[in-house]
Coordinates of C-alpha atoms in Angstrom, one line a residue:
M1 CA 27.6 26.4 -151.2
A2 CA 26.4 29.5 -150.4
R3 CA 29.0 32.4 -150.4
N4 CA 29.2 35.0 -148.0
T5 CA 29.4 38.6 -149.0
I6 CA 28.8 42.2 -149.0
V7 CA 26.5 43.5 -151.6
P8 CA 28.3 46.7 -152.3
K9 CA 27.1 50.7 -151.8
V10 CA 24.6 51.9 -153.7
R11 CA 25.2 55.8 -153.4
R12 CA 24.6 59.0 -155.6
R13 CA 27.8 60.0 -156.8
K14 CA 29.2 64.0 -157.0
K15 CA 31.4 64.3 -160.0
T16 CA 32.5 67.4 -160.6
F17 CA 33.4 69.3 -164.2
E18 CA 35.3 72.0 -165.1
N19 CA 33.5 74.8 -167.2
D20 CA 35.4 77.2 -169.7
D21 CA 35.5 79.4 -167.3
A22 CA 38.1 78.2 -164.7
S23 CA 36.6 79.6 -161.1
Q24 CA 33.4 77.7 -161.9
S25 CA 33.0 74.1 -161.2
T26 CA 29.4 72.3 -161.2
T27 CA 27.9 69.8 -159.8
K28 CA 26.3 66.9 -162.1
D29 CA 24.4 64.2 -160.5
A30 CA 26.2 60.7 -162.1
A31 CA 23.7 57.8 -162.5
Y32 CA 23.3 56.1 -159.1
V33 CA 26.5 53.6 -159.2
I34 CA 28.4 50.9 -156.4
T35 CA 31.6 51.2 -154.8
K36 CA 33.0 47.4 -154.9
E37 CA 33.4 46.6 -151.2
S38 CA 34.6 43.0 -151.0
G39 CA 33.8 39.8 -152.0
C40 CA 31.2 40.3 -154.6
G41 CA 33.9 38.7 -157.7
K42 CA 32.0 40.1 -160.5
P43 CA 33.8 43.3 -162.2
N44 CA 29.9 44.6 -163.4
C45 CA 28.5 44.4 -160.0
C46 CA 28.0 47.8 -159.7
I47 CA 26.7 48.9 -163.6
Q48 CA 24.5 45.8 -163.1
L49 CA 22.6 46.8 -159.9
A50 CA 22.7 50.1 -161.0
E51 CA 21.0 49.7 -164.1
Q52 CA 18.5 47.1 -162.6
V53 CA 17.5 48.8 -160.0
E54 CA 17.8 52.1 -160.8
T55 CA 16.6 51.2 -164.8
K56 CA 13.2 54.4 -164.9
K57 CA 15.9 56.8 -163.5
K58 CA 16.1 59.3 -166.4
E59 CA 19.5 61.9 -165.5
V60 CA 17.7 64.7 -167.5
T61 CA 19.0 67.4 -165.5
Q62 CA 22.2 66.3 -167.3
N63 CA 21.2 67.2 -170.6
Y64 CA 19.8 70.4 -169.6
C65 CA 22.2 72.7 -167.4
S66 CA 24.9 72.1 -164.9
S67 CA 23.7 74.3 -161.7
S68 CA 26.1 75.0 -159.2
V69 CA 25.8 73.8 -156.0
A70 CA 29.1 75.1 -154.1
S71 CA 26.7 75.2 -150.8
L72 CA 23.9 72.4 -150.1
D73 CA 23.6 72.8 -146.3
S74 CA 21.6 69.9 -146.6
Q75 CA 20.4 67.0 -144.4
I76 CA 19.1 63.6 -144.2
S77 CA 17.3 61.7 -141.5
L78 CA 16.2 58.0 -142.3
D79 CA 13.2 57.6 -139.3
S80 CA 11.1 54.8 -141.2
Q81 CA 11.7 52.2 -143.3
L82 CA 14.7 51.4 -144.7
P83 CA 14.8 49.3 -147.8
T84 CA 15.8 45.6 -147.3
C85 CA 17.4 43.3 -149.4
N86 CA 16.5 39.1 -148.9
G87 CA 15.1 40.5 -145.3
I88 CA 17.8 42.7 -144.3
V89 CA 17.9 46.2 -143.6
G90 CA 19.8 48.5 -145.5
T91 CA 22.3 50.8 -143.5
P92 CA 21.9 54.5 -145.0
V93 CA 25.0 55.7 -146.6
S94 CA 25.2 59.5 -146.8
N95 CA 27.5 62.5 -147.0
N96 CA 26.9 66.2 -146.8
S97 CA 25.1 65.9 -150.1
G98 CA 22.0 64.3 -148.7
A99 CA 21.2 60.7 -149.6
E100 CA 23.5 58.5 -150.9
G101 CA 22.3 55.6 -150.5
F102 CA 22.4 52.2 -148.3
I103 CA 24.8 49.1 -148.0
F104 CA 23.5 45.3 -147.7
S105 CA 24.9 42.9 -145.5
H106 CA 23.6 39.6 -147.0
S107 CA 24.3 35.9 -148.8
L108 CA 23.8 35.1 -152.2
K109 CA 21.1 32.0 -152.6
S110 CA 23.1 28.9 -153.5
N111 CA 20.9 28.4 -156.9
G112 CA 22.3 31.5 -158.5
S113 CA 19.9 33.8 -157.9
S114 CA 21.0 37.4 -156.0
A115 CA 19.9 40.0 -153.8
I116 CA 19.1 42.4 -157.0
D117 CA 16.5 40.0 -158.1
H118 CA 14.2 39.5 -154.6
L119 CA 14.8 43.6 -154.4
L120 CA 13.3 44.4 -157.4
D121 CA 10.5 41.4 -157.1
T122 CA 9.3 42.7 -153.4
R123 CA 9.4 46.5 -154.2
N124 CA 6.1 48.3 -154.6
E125 CA 5.7 49.5 -158.1
S126 CA 5.2 53.4 -156.4
D127 CA 8.5 52.5 -154.7
I128 CA 10.4 52.2 -157.9
P129 CA 11.9 55.8 -159.5
G130 CA 9.4 57.1 -162.1
H131 CA 6.5 54.7 -160.9
A132 CA 4.6 56.7 -159.0
R133 CA 1.6 59.1 -159.3
V134 CA 2.4 63.1 -157.7
F135 CA -0.2 65.4 -157.1
V136 CA 1.1 69.1 -157.1
R137 CA -0.4 72.0 -155.2
T138 CA 1.2 75.4 -155.3
W139 CA -0.1 79.0 -153.4
G140 CA 1.4 82.3 -153.4
C141 CA 3.1 84.1 -156.1
A142 CA 3.8 83.8 -160.0
H143 CA 7.1 82.9 -158.5
N144 CA 6.2 79.8 -156.8
S145 CA 4.1 79.0 -159.5
S146 CA 7.1 78.7 -161.6
D147 CA 8.7 76.6 -159.7
S148 CA 6.2 74.4 -159.4
E149 CA 5.9 73.9 -163.3
Y150 CA 9.7 73.1 -163.0
M151 CA 9.3 70.3 -160.4
A152 CA 6.7 68.9 -162.4
G153 CA 8.5 68.7 -165.5
Q154 CA 11.4 67.6 -164.2
L155 CA 8.6 64.5 -162.2
A156 CA 7.6 63.8 -165.4
A157 CA 10.2 63.7 -167.6
Y158 CA 11.7 61.4 -165.2
G159 CA 8.6 58.8 -165.8
Y160 CA 6.6 60.2 -163.0
D161 CA 2.5 60.7 -163.7
I162 CA 1.5 64.4 -162.7
V163 CA -2.1 64.0 -161.5
D164 CA -5.0 66.4 -160.9
D165 CA -6.6 64.4 -158.4
K166 CA -4.6 64.1 -155.0
L167 CA -6.7 61.3 -154.6
E168 CA -5.0 59.2 -156.7
A169 CA -1.7 60.6 -156.3
D170 CA 1.0 58.1 -153.8
L171 CA 2.9 61.5 -153.5
W172 CA 1.7 65.3 -152.4
L173 CA 4.5 68.1 -153.4
L174 CA 3.0 71.0 -151.8
N175 CA 4.9 73.9 -152.6
S176 CA 3.9 76.5 -149.9
C177 CA 3.6 80.4 -149.2
T178 CA 4.8 82.1 -146.4
V179 CA 3.3 85.9 -147.1
K180 CA 0.2 85.6 -144.7
N181 CA -0.8 83.4 -142.3
P182 CA -3.9 82.0 -143.9
A183 CA -1.4 80.5 -146.6
E184 CA 0.2 78.7 -144.2
H185 CA -2.7 77.6 -142.1
H186 CA -3.3 75.8 -146.1
L187 CA -0.3 74.1 -145.6
R188 CA -1.1 72.8 -142.1
N189 CA -4.5 71.3 -143.3
E190 CA -3.1 69.7 -146.4
I191 CA -0.7 68.2 -144.7
N192 CA -2.4 66.6 -142.0
A193 CA -5.0 65.7 -144.6
A194 CA -2.3 64.0 -146.8
H195 CA -1.2 61.9 -143.5
A196 CA -4.6 61.0 -142.8
L197 CA -4.7 59.2 -146.3
G198 CA -1.6 57.4 -145.8
K199 CA 0.1 59.5 -148.8
K200 CA 3.8 60.5 -148.6
V201 CA 4.4 64.0 -148.5
V202 CA 7.0 66.2 -149.9
V203 CA 7.1 69.8 -149.1
A204 CA 8.5 72.9 -150.8
G205 CA 8.6 76.9 -151.2
C206 CA 8.8 80.0 -148.3
V207 CA 7.4 78.1 -145.5
S208 CA 9.5 75.4 -145.3
Q209 CA 12.9 77.3 -146.5
G210 CA 12.2 79.9 -143.9
A211 CA 11.2 77.4 -141.2
P212 CA 11.8 74.2 -141.4
K213 CA 12.2 73.3 -137.8
S214 CA 8.6 74.0 -137.3
E215 CA 6.7 71.4 -135.7
F216 CA 3.9 70.7 -138.3
L217 CA 6.8 69.9 -141.0
A218 CA 8.9 67.3 -138.5
G219 CA 9.6 64.2 -140.3
L220 CA 9.0 65.5 -143.8
S221 CA 11.0 66.1 -147.0
I222 CA 12.2 69.4 -147.8
V223 CA 13.0 71.3 -151.6
G224 CA 14.5 74.2 -151.1
V225 CA 13.4 77.2 -152.8
Q226 CA 17.3 77.4 -154.8
Q227 CA 17.2 73.2 -154.9
I228 CA 14.2 72.7 -157.1
D229 CA 16.4 71.0 -159.7
R230 CA 16.8 68.3 -157.2
V231 CA 13.3 67.5 -156.6
V232 CA 13.5 63.9 -158.3
E233 CA 16.2 63.1 -155.6
V234 CA 13.9 63.9 -153.2
V235 CA 10.9 62.6 -154.5
E236 CA 12.5 59.2 -155.0
E237 CA 14.0 58.6 -151.3
T238 CA 10.3 60.1 -149.7
L239 CA 9.1 57.2 -151.7
R240 CA 11.2 55.2 -150.3
G241 CA 10.6 56.0 -146.4
N242 CA 13.6 58.4 -145.8
S243 CA 12.8 62.1 -145.0
V244 CA 15.6 64.5 -147.1
R245 CA 16.0 68.1 -146.7
L246 CA 17.9 70.3 -149.5
L247 CA 18.0 73.8 -148.1
G248 CA 21.4 75.1 -149.6
T249 CA 22.3 78.7 -151.4
K250 CA 23.3 78.1 -154.9
K251 CA 26.8 80.3 -155.6
K252 CA 29.4 81.3 -158.2
S253 CA 32.8 82.1 -157.0
G254 CA 31.0 83.1 -153.5
K255 CA 28.2 85.1 -155.1
K256 CA 24.6 84.0 -154.8
L257 CA 22.8 82.9 -158.1
G258 CA 19.4 83.8 -159.0
G259 CA 18.2 79.7 -158.6
A260 CA 18.2 76.3 -160.8
C261 CA 18.7 76.4 -164.3
L262 CA 16.4 78.3 -166.3
Q263 CA 16.4 75.2 -169.2
L264 CA 15.1 72.6 -166.9
P265 CA 12.3 70.8 -168.1
K266 CA 9.2 72.0 -166.7
I267 CA 5.2 71.7 -167.3
R268 CA 3.3 75.0 -167.5
R269 CA 0.3 75.4 -166.0
N270 CA -0.9 77.2 -168.7
P271 CA 0.7 76.1 -172.3
L272 CA 0.5 79.8 -173.3
I273 CA 2.7 81.2 -170.8
E274 CA 5.9 81.1 -170.0
I275 CA 6.9 81.9 -166.6
I276 CA 10.4 83.1 -165.7
S277 CA 11.7 84.2 -162.5
I278 CA 14.9 86.5 -163.1
N279 CA 16.0 86.6 -159.8
T280 CA 15.3 86.0 -156.4
G281 CA 15.7 87.5 -153.0
C282 CA 15.4 91.2 -152.8
L283 CA 17.4 93.8 -151.0
N284 CA 14.7 95.2 -148.5
Q285 CA 14.4 94.7 -144.8
C286 CA 11.3 95.2 -144.4
T287 CA 10.1 94.3 -140.6
Y288 CA 6.9 92.6 -141.3
C289 CA 8.0 90.5 -144.6
K290 CA 8.8 86.5 -144.4
T291 CA 9.7 86.1 -147.3
K292 CA 13.1 87.3 -147.0
H293 CA 13.9 84.8 -144.5
A294 CA 12.9 81.5 -147.4
R295 CA 14.3 84.2 -150.2
G296 CA 17.1 85.7 -148.9
Q297 CA 19.5 88.3 -150.1
L298 CA 19.2 89.7 -154.2
G299 CA 20.1 86.7 -156.8
S300 CA 20.1 87.8 -160.3
Y301 CA 20.3 85.4 -163.7
P302 CA 22.4 86.6 -166.3
V303 CA 20.7 88.9 -169.3
D304 CA 21.7 85.9 -171.6
E305 CA 20.2 83.2 -169.8
L306 CA 16.9 84.9 -169.6
V307 CA 17.1 85.7 -172.9
A308 CA 18.0 82.1 -174.0
R309 CA 14.8 81.0 -172.0
A310 CA 12.4 83.3 -173.1
V311 CA 13.6 82.3 -176.9
Q312 CA 13.1 78.5 -176.3
S313 CA 9.7 79.4 -174.8
F314 CA 8.6 81.0 -178.0
S315 CA 9.9 78.4 -180.1
E316 CA 7.2 76.0 -178.0
G317 CA 4.7 77.9 -179.0
V318 CA 4.0 80.3 -175.8
V319 CA 2.6 83.8 -176.8
E320 CA 3.1 85.7 -173.5
I321 CA 5.9 85.7 -171.0
W322 CA 5.8 87.1 -167.1
L323 CA 8.7 88.3 -165.2
T324 CA 8.1 87.8 -162.2
S325 CA 10.4 87.9 -158.8
E326 CA 10.2 89.3 -155.5
D327 CA 11.6 92.7 -157.0
T328 CA 12.0 93.1 -160.9
G329 CA 13.1 96.7 -159.8
A330 CA 16.2 95.4 -157.9
Y331 CA 16.9 92.7 -161.2
G332 CA 20.7 93.3 -161.9
R333 CA 22.5 95.3 -159.0
D334 CA 24.0 92.2 -157.7
I335 CA 25.7 91.4 -161.6
G336 CA 26.6 94.8 -162.7
T337 CA 23.4 95.4 -165.0
S338 CA 20.2 96.8 -164.7
L339 CA 16.1 96.1 -165.5
P340 CA 16.0 98.3 -168.3
E341 CA 19.1 96.3 -170.1
L342 CA 17.4 93.0 -170.0
L343 CA 13.8 94.0 -171.1
R344 CA 15.7 95.8 -173.9
R345 CA 17.2 92.6 -174.7
L346 CA 13.9 90.7 -174.2
V347 CA 11.7 93.1 -176.7
E348 CA 14.2 91.9 -179.7
V349 CA 13.4 88.5 -179.5
I350 CA 9.6 88.8 -178.7
P351 CA 7.8 87.6 -182.0
P352 CA 5.2 90.1 -183.3
R353 CA 1.8 90.8 -181.5
C354 CA 3.3 88.2 -179.0
K355 CA 3.1 90.1 -175.5
L356 CA 5.4 90.5 -172.2
R357 CA 4.0 91.3 -169.0
L358 CA 6.4 93.0 -165.9
G359 CA 5.8 91.6 -162.6
M360 CA 6.0 93.8 -159.1
T361 CA 8.7 96.1 -158.6
N362 CA 9.6 98.3 -155.2
P363 CA 9.6 101.9 -155.6
P364 CA 13.1 102.5 -154.3
Y365 CA 14.6 100.7 -157.8
I366 CA 12.5 101.9 -160.2
L367 CA 13.3 105.5 -159.5
D368 CA 16.5 105.4 -161.0
H369 CA 15.3 104.5 -164.6
L370 CA 11.9 105.9 -164.7
K371 CA 12.7 107.4 -168.1
D372 CA 14.1 104.0 -169.3
M373 CA 11.4 102.1 -167.8
A374 CA 8.7 104.6 -169.5
E375 CA 10.2 103.8 -173.0
I376 CA 10.0 100.2 -172.5
L377 CA 6.8 100.0 -171.7
R378 CA 5.4 101.5 -174.4
H379 CA 7.2 99.1 -176.7
P380 CA 4.2 97.6 -178.8
R381 CA 5.1 94.2 -177.4
V382 CA 5.3 95.3 -173.4
Y383 CA 2.1 95.7 -171.6
K384 CA 1.0 98.9 -170.5
F385 CA 1.1 97.7 -166.6
L386 CA 3.2 97.8 -163.4
H387 CA 2.6 96.4 -160.0
V388 CA 4.4 98.7 -157.6
P389 CA 3.1 98.1 -153.8
V390 CA 3.0 101.4 -151.7
Q391 CA 1.9 99.6 -148.5
S392 CA 0.9 102.7 -146.7
G393 CA 0.4 106.7 -147.8
S394 CA 2.0 107.9 -144.1
D395 CA 5.9 108.5 -144.6
N396 CA 5.5 107.5 -140.7
V397 CA 4.2 104.0 -141.1
L398 CA 6.4 104.1 -144.1
W399 CA 9.8 104.4 -142.0
D400 CA 8.4 101.9 -139.8
M401 CA 8.2 99.4 -141.7
K402 CA 11.8 100.4 -143.7
R403 CA 10.6 100.9 -146.7
E404 CA 13.1 102.8 -148.1
Y405 CA 10.9 105.6 -149.4
R406 CA 8.4 107.8 -149.3
R407 CA 5.3 109.0 -150.1
E408 CA 6.3 111.6 -152.2
Q409 CA 8.9 109.3 -154.5
F410 CA 5.7 106.6 -154.9
C411 CA 3.8 109.4 -156.5
T412 CA 7.3 110.4 -158.4
V413 CA 7.3 107.1 -159.7
V414 CA 3.2 106.9 -160.6
D415 CA 3.4 110.2 -162.0
T416 CA 6.0 110.1 -164.4
L417 CA 5.2 106.8 -165.6
S418 CA 1.6 107.7 -166.1
E419 CA 2.6 111.5 -167.9
N420 CA 4.6 109.3 -170.2
V421 CA 3.0 105.8 -170.9
P422 CA -0.6 107.4 -171.6
G423 CA -3.2 105.3 -170.0
I424 CA -0.9 102.8 -168.2
T425 CA -2.4 100.3 -165.5
I426 CA -0.8 101.1 -162.1
A427 CA -1.8 97.8 -159.8
T428 CA -0.9 99.2 -155.7
D429 CA -0.6 96.4 -152.4
I430 CA -2.2 98.3 -149.0
I431 CA -1.7 97.0 -145.6
C432 CA -4.2 98.2 -143.4
G433 CA -3.3 97.7 -139.5
Y434 CA 1.0 98.1 -139.2
P435 CA 0.8 97.9 -135.5
S436 CA 2.4 102.0 -135.8
E437 CA -0.3 102.9 -137.8
K438 CA -2.2 106.1 -136.0
A439 CA -5.7 107.5 -137.3
E440 CA -3.9 110.1 -139.2
D441 CA -1.1 107.6 -141.0
F442 CA -4.4 105.6 -142.3
E443 CA -6.2 108.7 -143.5
E444 CA -3.2 109.7 -145.4
T445 CA -3.6 106.2 -147.6
M446 CA -6.8 106.8 -148.3
S447 CA -5.9 110.1 -149.4
L448 CA -3.3 108.7 -151.7
C449 CA -6.0 106.0 -152.8
R450 CA -8.8 109.1 -153.5
K451 CA -5.4 110.6 -155.7
Y452 CA -5.2 107.7 -157.8
R453 CA -8.4 105.5 -157.3
F454 CA -5.9 102.9 -158.4
P455 CA -8.0 100.3 -161.1
S456 CA -6.2 97.4 -159.5
L457 CA -5.6 97.4 -155.5
F458 CA -4.8 94.6 -153.4
I459 CA -5.5 95.3 -149.6
N460 CA -4.3 93.3 -146.9
Q461 CA -5.0 93.5 -142.7
F462 CA -1.5 93.6 -141.4
Y463 CA -0.8 90.1 -140.1
P464 CA 2.1 89.3 -137.2
R465 CA 4.8 86.6 -139.4
P466 CA 6.7 84.7 -136.5
G467 CA 10.1 85.7 -136.6
T468 CA 9.6 89.3 -138.1
P469 CA 10.3 92.7 -136.1
A470 CA 6.8 93.8 -136.5
A471 CA 5.5 90.4 -135.1
R472 CA 7.5 91.9 -131.6
L473 CA 5.4 94.7 -131.4
P474 CA 2.1 95.7 -130.0
R475 CA -0.7 95.2 -132.4
I476 CA -3.8 97.2 -132.8
D477 CA -7.1 96.0 -132.1
P478 CA -8.4 94.0 -134.2
K479 CA -12.0 95.4 -134.8
L480 CA -10.1 98.6 -135.2
V481 CA -8.0 97.1 -138.5
K482 CA -11.1 95.5 -139.5
S483 CA -13.1 98.4 -140.0
R484 CA -10.3 100.3 -141.4
T485 CA -10.0 97.7 -144.3
K486 CA -13.7 97.6 -144.9
Q487 CA -13.7 101.8 -145.0
L488 CA -10.8 101.6 -147.6
S489 CA -12.4 98.3 -149.6
D490 CA -15.6 100.3 -149.9
F491 CA -14.0 103.1 -151.4
F492 CA -12.6 100.7 -153.4
Q493 CA -15.4 99.2 -154.8
S494 CA -17.5 102.9 -154.9
Y495 CA -15.4 103.5 -158.3
R496 CA -15.8 102.1 -162.0
P497 CA -12.3 102.1 -163.7
Y498 CA -13.5 100.8 -167.1
D499 CA -17.1 102.3 -168.1
H500 CA -15.7 105.0 -170.3
K501 CA -14.7 102.5 -172.8
L502 CA -18.2 100.9 -173.4
G503 CA -18.4 100.9 -177.0
K504 CA -14.7 101.3 -177.9
E505 CA -12.8 98.5 -180.0
Q506 CA -9.8 97.3 -178.8
E507 CA -7.1 94.3 -179.7
V508 CA -7.0 91.7 -176.9
L509 CA -5.0 88.4 -176.5
V510 CA -6.7 85.1 -175.5
T511 CA -4.4 83.6 -173.4
E512 CA -6.5 82.1 -170.2
E513 CA -10.3 80.9 -169.3
S514 CA -12.2 82.4 -166.8
H515 CA -13.1 81.4 -163.2
D516 CA -16.2 80.4 -163.7
K517 CA -15.7 78.7 -167.0
K518 CA -17.9 80.5 -169.1
F519 CA -15.7 82.9 -171.3
W520 CA -12.0 83.4 -172.8
V521 CA -10.1 85.8 -171.1
G522 CA -8.0 88.1 -172.8
H523 CA -6.0 91.3 -172.1
N524 CA -5.9 94.4 -173.7
D525 CA -2.3 96.6 -174.4
F526 CA -2.8 98.0 -170.7
Y527 CA -3.5 94.2 -169.4
E528 CA -7.4 95.0 -168.4
Q529 CA -9.2 92.0 -168.7
V530 CA -11.9 91.6 -171.6
L531 CA -14.0 88.4 -171.6
V532 CA -14.7 86.8 -175.0
P533 CA -17.2 84.0 -175.9
K534 CA -15.8 80.5 -175.8
E535 CA -15.1 79.7 -178.9
E536 CA -12.4 77.4 -179.3
N537 CA -10.7 79.0 -181.9
Y538 CA -10.2 82.2 -180.1
L539 CA -7.6 80.7 -177.6
G540 CA -4.1 81.4 -178.3
K541 CA -5.6 84.6 -180.8
V542 CA -5.4 88.2 -181.3
L543 CA -8.7 89.7 -181.5
R544 CA -10.5 92.9 -182.6
V545 CA -13.7 93.4 -180.2
V546 CA -15.7 96.0 -178.9
I547 CA -16.7 96.5 -175.5
T548 CA -20.2 95.6 -174.7
E549 CA -19.8 95.5 -170.9
T550 CA -18.0 96.6 -168.0
G551 CA -17.8 95.7 -164.5
K552 CA -15.7 96.5 -161.6
H553 CA -12.6 94.1 -162.4
F554 CA -13.5 93.1 -166.4
M555 CA -14.8 94.3 -169.4
K556 CA -16.9 92.1 -171.8
G557 CA -16.3 92.0 -175.8
R558 CA -17.7 90.8 -178.9
V559 CA -15.9 89.8 -181.6
V560 CA -15.7 92.2 -184.5
T561 CA -16.8 90.6 -187.9
T562 CA -13.9 91.1 -190.1
P563 CA -11.8 88.8 -192.5
A564 CA -10.2 86.2 -191.3
D565 CA -6.7 87.4 -191.0
R566 CA -8.0 89.5 -188.0
L567 CA -8.1 85.8 -186.6
V568 CA -4.5 85.6 -186.2
S569 CA -2.2 83.8 -183.8
P570 CA 1.0 85.5 -182.8
A571 CA 2.5 81.9 -181.9
V572 CA 5.5 81.3 -183.7
A573 CA 5.2 77.3 -183.3
P574 CA 3.0 75.0 -182.2
T575 CA 1.9 75.5 -179.0
L576 CA 2.8 72.1 -176.6
P577 CA -0.6 70.3 -175.6
Q578 CA -1.6 70.5 -172.4
G579 CA 0.8 68.4 -169.4
V580 CA 3.7 68.2 -171.9
V581 CA 6.9 68.4 -170.7
S582 CA 8.6 71.7 -172.0
G583 CA 12.4 71.7 -173.1
T584 CA 12.5 67.9 -174.7
S585 CA 11.9 68.9 -178.2
D586 CA 14.9 66.7 -179.1
A587 CA 13.5 63.7 -177.7
T588 CA 10.0 61.7 -178.5
L589 CA 7.9 62.2 -175.4
K590 CA 5.6 59.3 -174.6
N591 CA 3.4 59.6 -171.7
G592 CA 5.7 62.2 -170.5
T593 CA 8.6 60.0 -170.7
L594 CA 12.2 60.5 -172.9
T595 CA 12.6 57.7 -175.6
S596 CA 15.1 59.4 -178.1
D597 CA 17.3 56.4 -178.7
Q598 CA 20.4 58.6 -178.9
D599 CA 19.4 59.6 -175.7
L600 CA 19.6 56.3 -174.2
A601 CA 22.5 55.5 -176.1
T602 CA 24.2 59.0 -174.5
R603 CA 23.3 57.4 -170.7
K604 CA 24.6 53.6 -171.6
Q605 CA 27.6 55.8 -173.1
E606 CA 28.4 57.9 -169.7
L607 CA 27.6 54.9 -167.6
A608 CA 30.1 52.8 -169.5
R609 CA 32.8 56.1 -169.0
Q610 CA 31.8 56.4 -165.5
E611 CA 32.9 52.5 -165.0
K612 CA 36.2 53.0 -166.6
W613 CA 36.7 56.3 -164.5
I614 CA 35.7 54.2 -161.5
L615 CA 37.8 51.2 -161.8
L616 CA 40.8 53.4 -162.7
S617 CA 39.9 55.5 -159.5
F618 CA 40.5 52.2 -157.6
V619 CA 43.4 51.3 -159.0
V620 CA 45.5 54.7 -158.5
I621 CA 44.2 54.6 -154.9
I622 CA 45.6 51.0 -154.1
S623 CA 48.8 51.8 -156.1
A624 CA 49.1 54.7 -153.7
L625 CA 48.5 52.8 -150.7
L626 CA 51.1 50.1 -151.6
V627 CA 53.9 52.7 -152.4
K628 CA 52.9 54.1 -148.8
L629 CA 52.9 50.8 -147.4
A630 CA 56.4 50.3 -149.3
W631 CA 58.0 53.3 -148.3
V632 CA 57.1 52.5 -144.4
C633 CA 58.6 49.0 -144.4
L634 CA 61.4 50.4 -146.0
R635 CA 61.5 53.6 -142.8
I636 CA 61.5 50.2 -140.4
I637 CA 63.8 47.8 -142.0
S638 CA 66.5 50.5 -142.4
A639 CA 65.8 51.8 -138.5

């Protein structure tokens, strides 16, 4: 005869582990476990269900790091089809950390088969954790690119198939950029395209973090910029038809952290280049910037963590590392260190002939370290290159933008570095048409660009980003803005920065393929682009070339005929193949999935340990309730 039961709750437990530092508690994701409610009668039901339903779940994050998630501010909405068990709709169970599972009320079949078998038999393959195909698209800066690499790595390590063809994918992971309106429009179009094709969508990046209540994001799952270590949870729940939003900020002892653990698995877009985010957020309050709404205040990674990530990257055949953030110059001000201190530690671990490229820094924070920075930029393993955005040559406009420096201070940065680092490449940005920009202000911008003739100049029209102070200002006539933009662009195109290098011999590190796929791209000491013939054995190598042609943005080089020892790779280990997950050297990878016997045994031991503590916890709770009940009864009797 059938026995009426309630299948216990399936929910993700959060177990807090104490680190050596007593002030820090970190949260690790335990395996999916079941809390026995009533009527089951099977002591191991919780483990059986967890192992069967979640057999493809790979607890990779637990093997790599323990990230502080002191403030998650997460939410979940279950507004579409819920999972079923024997035809019974699951009741969502949640807490303030996000989606935690479902309760199913059902009857066991008289033939002994359970709802577990039915659940496994009726689910689509793409609904089972680790069986779906995921397409990842990224807009924006190197920081976003690094985040996408980490998210793709975690998904692949859990068993998901990362695909390049979005039509083949079951789910699209869209990592957004909020700097300009066009990037946001591209995101909207991609979301609409996904819906039209019946694809699941998860949105990450600055658009969804800065404005999660936007109408076009309604009902979509979101991975916050500091929650990328939980992308697997979000993807799993989205594939099950749920909408999950994790938007919190990671903190330690009340202080903001740099973000997710740097030792997470990742899939590098370019196996030769490691992108390392050294901090998130910034100290500025620029009136036109929307990124601050998403990335927030400054949060820096400790020096030791960054050095460890660099060491690991070089051990996987990387030959070039990029340091990135919203403002690298502000690094460390929140944790009592500085960018020069970090760079001095990093150059100690960079192998000979490998390179480091420093990312964008705003003028106010580099001013304090100019001499130190010049010394580091002269180091043979550091590209003599720096991106310092000025945005305007007018002090009046800079004041209105709240840029916190003057034209004279920017000139001090450029002049000092040019004097102390001969040949250095300084790249900068200009915004044309800021609302308060008058004709004389624009002329000051033109005069600044004429003075320095920047080899790399990023020219942008002003875009009013919703929610920013500048968006409330009266706009300049769009025709005038276009006219100024064209005037500056015409000037930039009027000079060629590399003609004087024609016929010169240079050493280049070859790391990329050109956009037209006809050449390999190498960079010389000044991070100037040099195209070389697409010979298979050139990629990842250091070459001696003679410059045979120059253009506005490139040079072409002929590889000098030299002894074989000139054609060398600076890599200290074999480079990981394209698409292979980084950070899994202790395990065997097959189709992107961890298959280490030791890893599986460790997980089984952890499950057994969790079962023991769960049962012990129930015994303690029940004992305490019985003691309380006895005490109440005694009080009643004595009264």
